[in-house]
Amino acid sequence: VQLQASGGGLVQAGDSLRLSCATSGDTFSDYSLGWFRQSPGKEREFVAAVSRSGNITYYGDFVKGRFTISRDNAKNTVYLQMNGLKPDDTAVYYCAADSYLIRRDGVVYESDFSSWGQGTLVTVSS
């Protein structure tokens, strides 16, 4: 499956932004999807993930109710709605896909996702 992330940009602290990740090449509903992010000088970290059915969602601890992941199987697209953005949310955001959604000891690992998009930059100014 191919993934194309979009929707990043420059916003102010407290603003909202919605990222999109369009997929192609395979049956969208066969894949669980996730969002990860990487800030300069930091390792890539898990943001959110959604199961194939959309019934199961997981979030990184830092999200604290500010972000919502959703999927539209009719549009082959997964979204990340981000509210209450903070300067610490500045990062390149990547979408990823895999056949299974796995969480081990409460952690979703990037190594469990086999397909990745190119990333979209989100910059939050203070």
XYZ file of N, CA and C in Angstrom:
378
model
N 0.850 -1.175 0.000
C 0.000 0.000 0.000
C 0.897 1.241 0.000
N 0.494 2.251 -0.767
C 1.216 3.532 -0.782
C 0.439 4.557 0.049
N 1.177 5.403 0.741
C 0.559 6.390 1.616
C 1.090 7.781 1.294
N 0.197 8.760 1.304
C 0.556 10.147 1.012
C -0.046 11.029 2.090
N 0.814 11.563 2.944
C 0.344 12.434 4.021
C 0.282 13.880 3.541
N -0.662 14.614 4.076
C -0.806 16.029 3.740
C -1.505 16.752 4.883
N -1.524 18.087 4.772
C -2.253 18.878 5.753
C -1.396 19.613 6.755
N -0.088 19.372 6.724
C 0.787 20.075 7.638
C 0.879 21.557 7.303
N 1.479 22.316 8.202
C 1.637 23.737 7.967
C 2.097 24.446 9.223
N 2.105 25.760 9.139
C 2.506 26.608 10.264
C 1.260 27.154 10.950
N 1.144 26.874 12.238
C 0.002 27.353 13.013
C 0.515 27.949 14.321
N -0.383 28.618 15.022
C -0.039 29.177 16.323
C -0.471 28.244 17.448
N 0.157 28.392 18.570
C -0.222 27.593 19.739
C -1.711 27.771 20.027
N -2.381 26.650 20.292
C -3.806 26.660 20.554
C -4.663 26.391 19.337
N -4.073 26.475 18.162
C -4.815 26.242 16.919
C -5.075 24.753 16.704
N -5.875 24.491 15.697
C -6.179 23.119 15.291
C -5.686 22.873 13.878
N -5.452 21.613 13.596
C -4.999 21.211 12.267
C -5.470 19.784 12.028
N -5.837 19.493 10.800
C -6.211 18.128 10.470
C -5.276 17.590 9.405
N -4.611 16.516 9.724
C -3.762 15.829 8.766
C -4.556 14.739 8.068
N -4.204 14.519 6.819
C -4.827 13.452 6.036
C -3.743 12.541 5.494
N -4.108 11.299 5.323
C -3.203 10.338 4.699
C -4.021 9.506 3.729
N -3.807 9.754 2.458
C -4.510 9.017 1.414
C -3.709 7.787 1.034
N -4.393 6.699 0.801
C -3.710 5.461 0.449
C -4.140 4.981 -0.920
N -3.318 4.150 -1.504
C -3.631 3.580 -2.802
C -2.872 2.279 -2.962
N -3.325 1.487 -3.882
C -2.571 0.301 -4.244
C -3.060 -0.990 -3.637
N -3.834 -0.893 -2.580
C -4.322 -2.102 -1.932
C -5.677 -1.802 -1.303
N -6.306 -2.819 -0.792
C -7.613 -2.636 -0.161
C -7.434 -1.931 1.167
N -7.971 -0.724 1.253
C -7.762 0.116 2.420
C -8.229 -0.550 3.699
N -9.354 -1.208 3.634
C -9.932 -1.801 4.845
C -9.152 -3.007 5.354
N -8.157 -3.441 4.618
C -7.314 -4.556 5.065
C -6.197 -4.099 6.000
N -6.100 -2.777 6.210
C -4.966 -2.233 6.939
C -5.374 -1.461 8.184
N -4.604 -1.679 9.216
C -4.615 -0.770 10.356
C -3.674 0.378 10.033
N -3.950 1.538 10.603
C -3.196 2.735 10.237
C -2.736 3.477 11.467
N -1.612 4.118 11.337
C -1.078 4.853 12.471
C -0.420 6.147 12.052
N -0.256 7.015 13.034
C 0.490 8.257 12.872
C 1.653 8.250 13.868
N 2.794 8.635 13.371
C 3.976 8.820 14.198
C 4.523 10.214 13.904
N 5.396 10.691 14.767
C 6.001 11.992 14.513
C 7.460 11.987 14.954
N 8.209 12.872 14.341
C 9.616 13.002 14.686
C 10.002 14.472 14.730
N 10.460 14.894 15.890
C 10.938 16.260 16.075
C 12.447 16.282 15.865
N 12.989 17.448 15.517
C 14.437 17.536 15.313
C 15.218 17.050 16.524
N 16.144 16.144 16.284
C 17.001 15.649 17.348
C 16.369 14.595 18.229
N 15.156 14.187 17.898
C 14.461 13.186 18.714
C 14.135 11.962 17.883
N 13.864 10.888 18.582
C 13.442 9.669 17.902
C 11.973 9.791 17.486
N 11.607 9.021 16.506
C 10.220 9.011 16.073
C 9.358 8.403 17.173
N 8.201 9.021 17.426
C 7.339 8.539 18.502
C 5.924 8.292 17.998
N 5.256 7.409 18.670
C 3.900 7.021 18.317
C 2.913 8.120 18.700
N 1.984 8.406 17.794
C 0.958 9.409 18.051
C -0.411 8.762 18.227
N -0.836 7.991 17.222
C -2.171 7.405 17.279
C -2.263 6.279 16.258
N -3.194 5.375 16.485
C -3.430 4.290 15.543
C -4.891 3.874 15.598
N -5.341 3.314 14.491
C -6.725 2.864 14.396
C -6.751 1.501 13.712
N -7.631 0.644 14.185
C -7.733 -0.698 13.645
C -8.415 -0.693 12.287
N -8.441 -1.848 11.656
C -9.044 -1.962 10.331
C -10.515 -1.587 10.340
N -11.194 -1.985 11.385
C -12.630 -1.689 11.469
C -12.905 -0.269 11.938
N -11.902 0.341 12.552
C -12.094 1.666 13.132
C -12.612 1.624 14.557
N -12.848 0.437 15.061
C -13.430 0.308 16.400
C -12.415 0.445 17.522
N -11.151 0.235 17.198
C -10.105 0.303 18.216
C -9.149 1.440 17.861
N -8.891 2.291 18.831
C -7.917 3.370 18.646
C -6.962 3.387 19.825
N -5.731 3.750 19.546
C -4.712 3.905 20.572
C -4.067 5.282 20.389
N -3.606 5.839 21.486
C -2.969 7.146 21.445
C -1.703 7.159 22.293
N -0.771 7.980 21.875
C 0.402 8.202 22.683
C 0.036 8.936 23.967
N 0.823 8.718 25.001
C 0.503 9.299 26.307
C 0.421 10.819 26.268
N 1.198 11.438 25.421
C 1.256 12.900 25.400
C 0.005 13.526 24.777
N -0.778 12.723 24.071
C -1.944 13.272 23.359
C -2.958 13.858 24.334
N -3.269 13.131 25.379
C -4.141 13.608 26.459
C -5.436 14.227 25.937
N -6.079 13.539 25.007
C -7.384 13.961 24.529
C -7.373 15.068 23.493
N -6.212 15.528 23.080
C -6.150 16.629 22.125
C -6.281 16.167 20.684
N -5.875 14.942 20.375
C -5.869 14.446 19.000
C -6.914 13.348 18.850
N -7.438 13.230 17.630
C -8.381 12.162 17.313
C -8.008 11.559 15.970
N -7.848 10.253 15.943
C -7.600 9.548 14.690
C -8.917 8.970 14.196
N -9.113 9.035 12.889
C -10.316 8.456 12.298
C -9.984 7.988 10.890
N -10.842 7.171 10.351
C -10.628 6.668 8.993
C -11.933 6.697 8.238
N -11.807 6.917 6.951
C -12.946 6.889 6.040
C -12.644 5.835 4.994
N -13.225 4.680 5.158
C -12.922 3.575 4.249
C -13.437 3.840 2.835
N -14.427 4.678 2.692
C -14.941 5.011 1.361
C -13.968 5.909 0.593
N -13.172 6.695 1.338
C -12.224 7.610 0.705
C -10.786 7.118 0.804
N -10.605 5.933 1.387
C -9.251 5.375 1.534
C -8.306 6.343 2.241
N -8.813 6.988 3.258
C -8.055 8.040 3.917
C -8.162 7.905 5.435
N -7.053 8.178 6.099
C -7.028 8.255 7.550
C -6.706 9.695 7.936
N -7.310 10.156 9.012
C -7.156 11.532 9.443
C -6.575 11.590 10.858
N -5.937 12.712 11.133
C -5.514 13.012 12.490
C -5.948 14.445 12.788
N -6.987 14.563 13.585
C -7.451 15.877 14.011
C -6.673 16.281 15.247
N -6.001 17.411 15.172
C -5.157 17.873 16.276
C -5.694 19.204 16.783
N -6.072 19.238 18.033
C -6.581 20.444 18.670
C -5.639 20.876 19.782
N -5.721 22.128 20.139
C -4.889 22.616 21.231
C -3.413 22.413 20.998
N -2.966 22.713 19.800
C -1.565 22.452 19.448
C -0.609 23.274 20.293
N 0.521 22.667 20.587
C 1.565 23.292 21.400
C 2.866 23.338 20.592
N 3.772 24.225 20.945
C 5.058 24.241 20.242
C 5.772 22.880 20.274
N 5.579 22.113 21.341
C 6.191 20.783 21.428
C 5.627 19.804 20.410
N 4.517 20.150 19.790
C 3.941 19.281 18.764
C 4.617 19.483 17.408
N 5.529 20.428 17.331
C 6.254 20.660 16.082
C 7.055 19.423 15.708
N 6.795 18.908 14.506
C 7.435 17.659 14.078
C 7.021 17.365 12.652
N 7.721 16.401 12.073
C 7.249 15.797 10.831
C 6.353 14.628 11.224
N 5.159 14.629 10.686
C 4.179 13.598 11.006
C 4.108 12.597 9.857
N 4.208 11.329 10.214
C 4.201 10.252 9.240
C 2.981 9.355 9.446
N 2.396 8.916 8.360
C 1.365 7.903 8.472
C 1.964 6.556 8.072
N 1.400 5.516 8.626
C 1.926 4.173 8.412
C 0.784 3.175 8.388
N 1.049 2.028 7.772
C 0.006 1.009 7.644
C 0.584 -0.377 7.870
N -0.263 -1.236 8.359
C 0.093 -2.643 8.477
C -1.187 -3.463 8.576
N -1.049 -4.737 8.307
C -2.243 -5.590 8.329
C -2.829 -5.726 9.736
N -1.970 -5.616 10.729
C -2.413 -5.822 12.098
C -2.075 -4.615 12.960
N -2.900 -4.378 13.952
C -2.622 -3.353 14.954
C -2.181 -4.061 16.226
N -0.936 -3.842 16.579
C -0.346 -4.559 17.701
C 0.070 -3.556 18.767
N -0.285 -3.865 19.978
C 0.186 -3.072 21.113
C 0.766 -4.030 22.133
N 1.996 -3.849 22.478
C 2.692 -4.733 23.389
C 3.068 -3.959 24.647
N 2.614 -4.469 25.759
C 2.855 -3.809 27.052
C 2.438 -2.338 26.997
N 1.343 -2.078 26.308
C 0.808 -0.723 26.244
C 1.511 0.185 25.259
N 2.367 -0.375 24.432
C 3.153 0.435 23.505
C 2.901 -0.020 22.074
N 2.725 0.944 21.181
C 2.642 0.676 19.752
C 3.998 1.047 19.143
N 4.620 0.092 18.491
C 5.975 0.287 17.984
C 5.943 0.570 16.485
N 6.818 1.460 16.050
C 6.895 1.743 14.622
C 7.353 0.535 13.843
N 8.099 -0.340 14.467
C 8.586 -1.536 13.774
C 7.457 -2.487 13.394
N 6.287 -2.306 13.964
C 5.138 -3.149 13.638
C 4.346 -2.623 12.455
N 4.813 -1.543 11.841
C 4.162 -0.995 10.651
C 5.093 -1.183 9.462
N 4.587 -1.768 8.401
C 5.430 -2.149 7.273
C 5.466 -1.127 6.148
N 4.462 -0.268 6.059
C 4.400 0.708 4.975
C 4.322 2.111 5.556
N 5.050 3.033 4.919
C 5.151 4.391 5.450
C 4.968 5.424 4.348
N 4.365 6.545 4.729
C 4.288 7.690 3.843
C 5.492 8.599 4.021
N 5.511 9.710 3.299
C 6.705 10.550 3.255
C 6.746 11.589 4.363
N 5.673 11.836 5.067
C 5.678 12.794 6.155
C 5.188 14.167 5.739
N 4.598 14.861 6.694
C 4.157 16.237 6.488
C 4.557 17.053 7.714
N 5.103 18.241 7.477
C 5.671 19.035 8.556
C 4.608 19.895 9.226
N 4.570 19.804 10.536
C 3.707 20.653 11.349
C 4.599 21.528 12.220
N 4.405 22.826 12.116
C 5.169 23.766 12.915
C 4.205 24.600 13.746
N 4.408 24.583 15.052
C 3.529 25.322 15.954
C 4.346 26.431 16.607
N 3.950 27.656 16.352
C 4.665 28.801 16.924
C 4.024 29.212 18.244
N 4.844 29.763 19.114
C 4.332 30.175 20.434
C 3.810 31.600 20.409
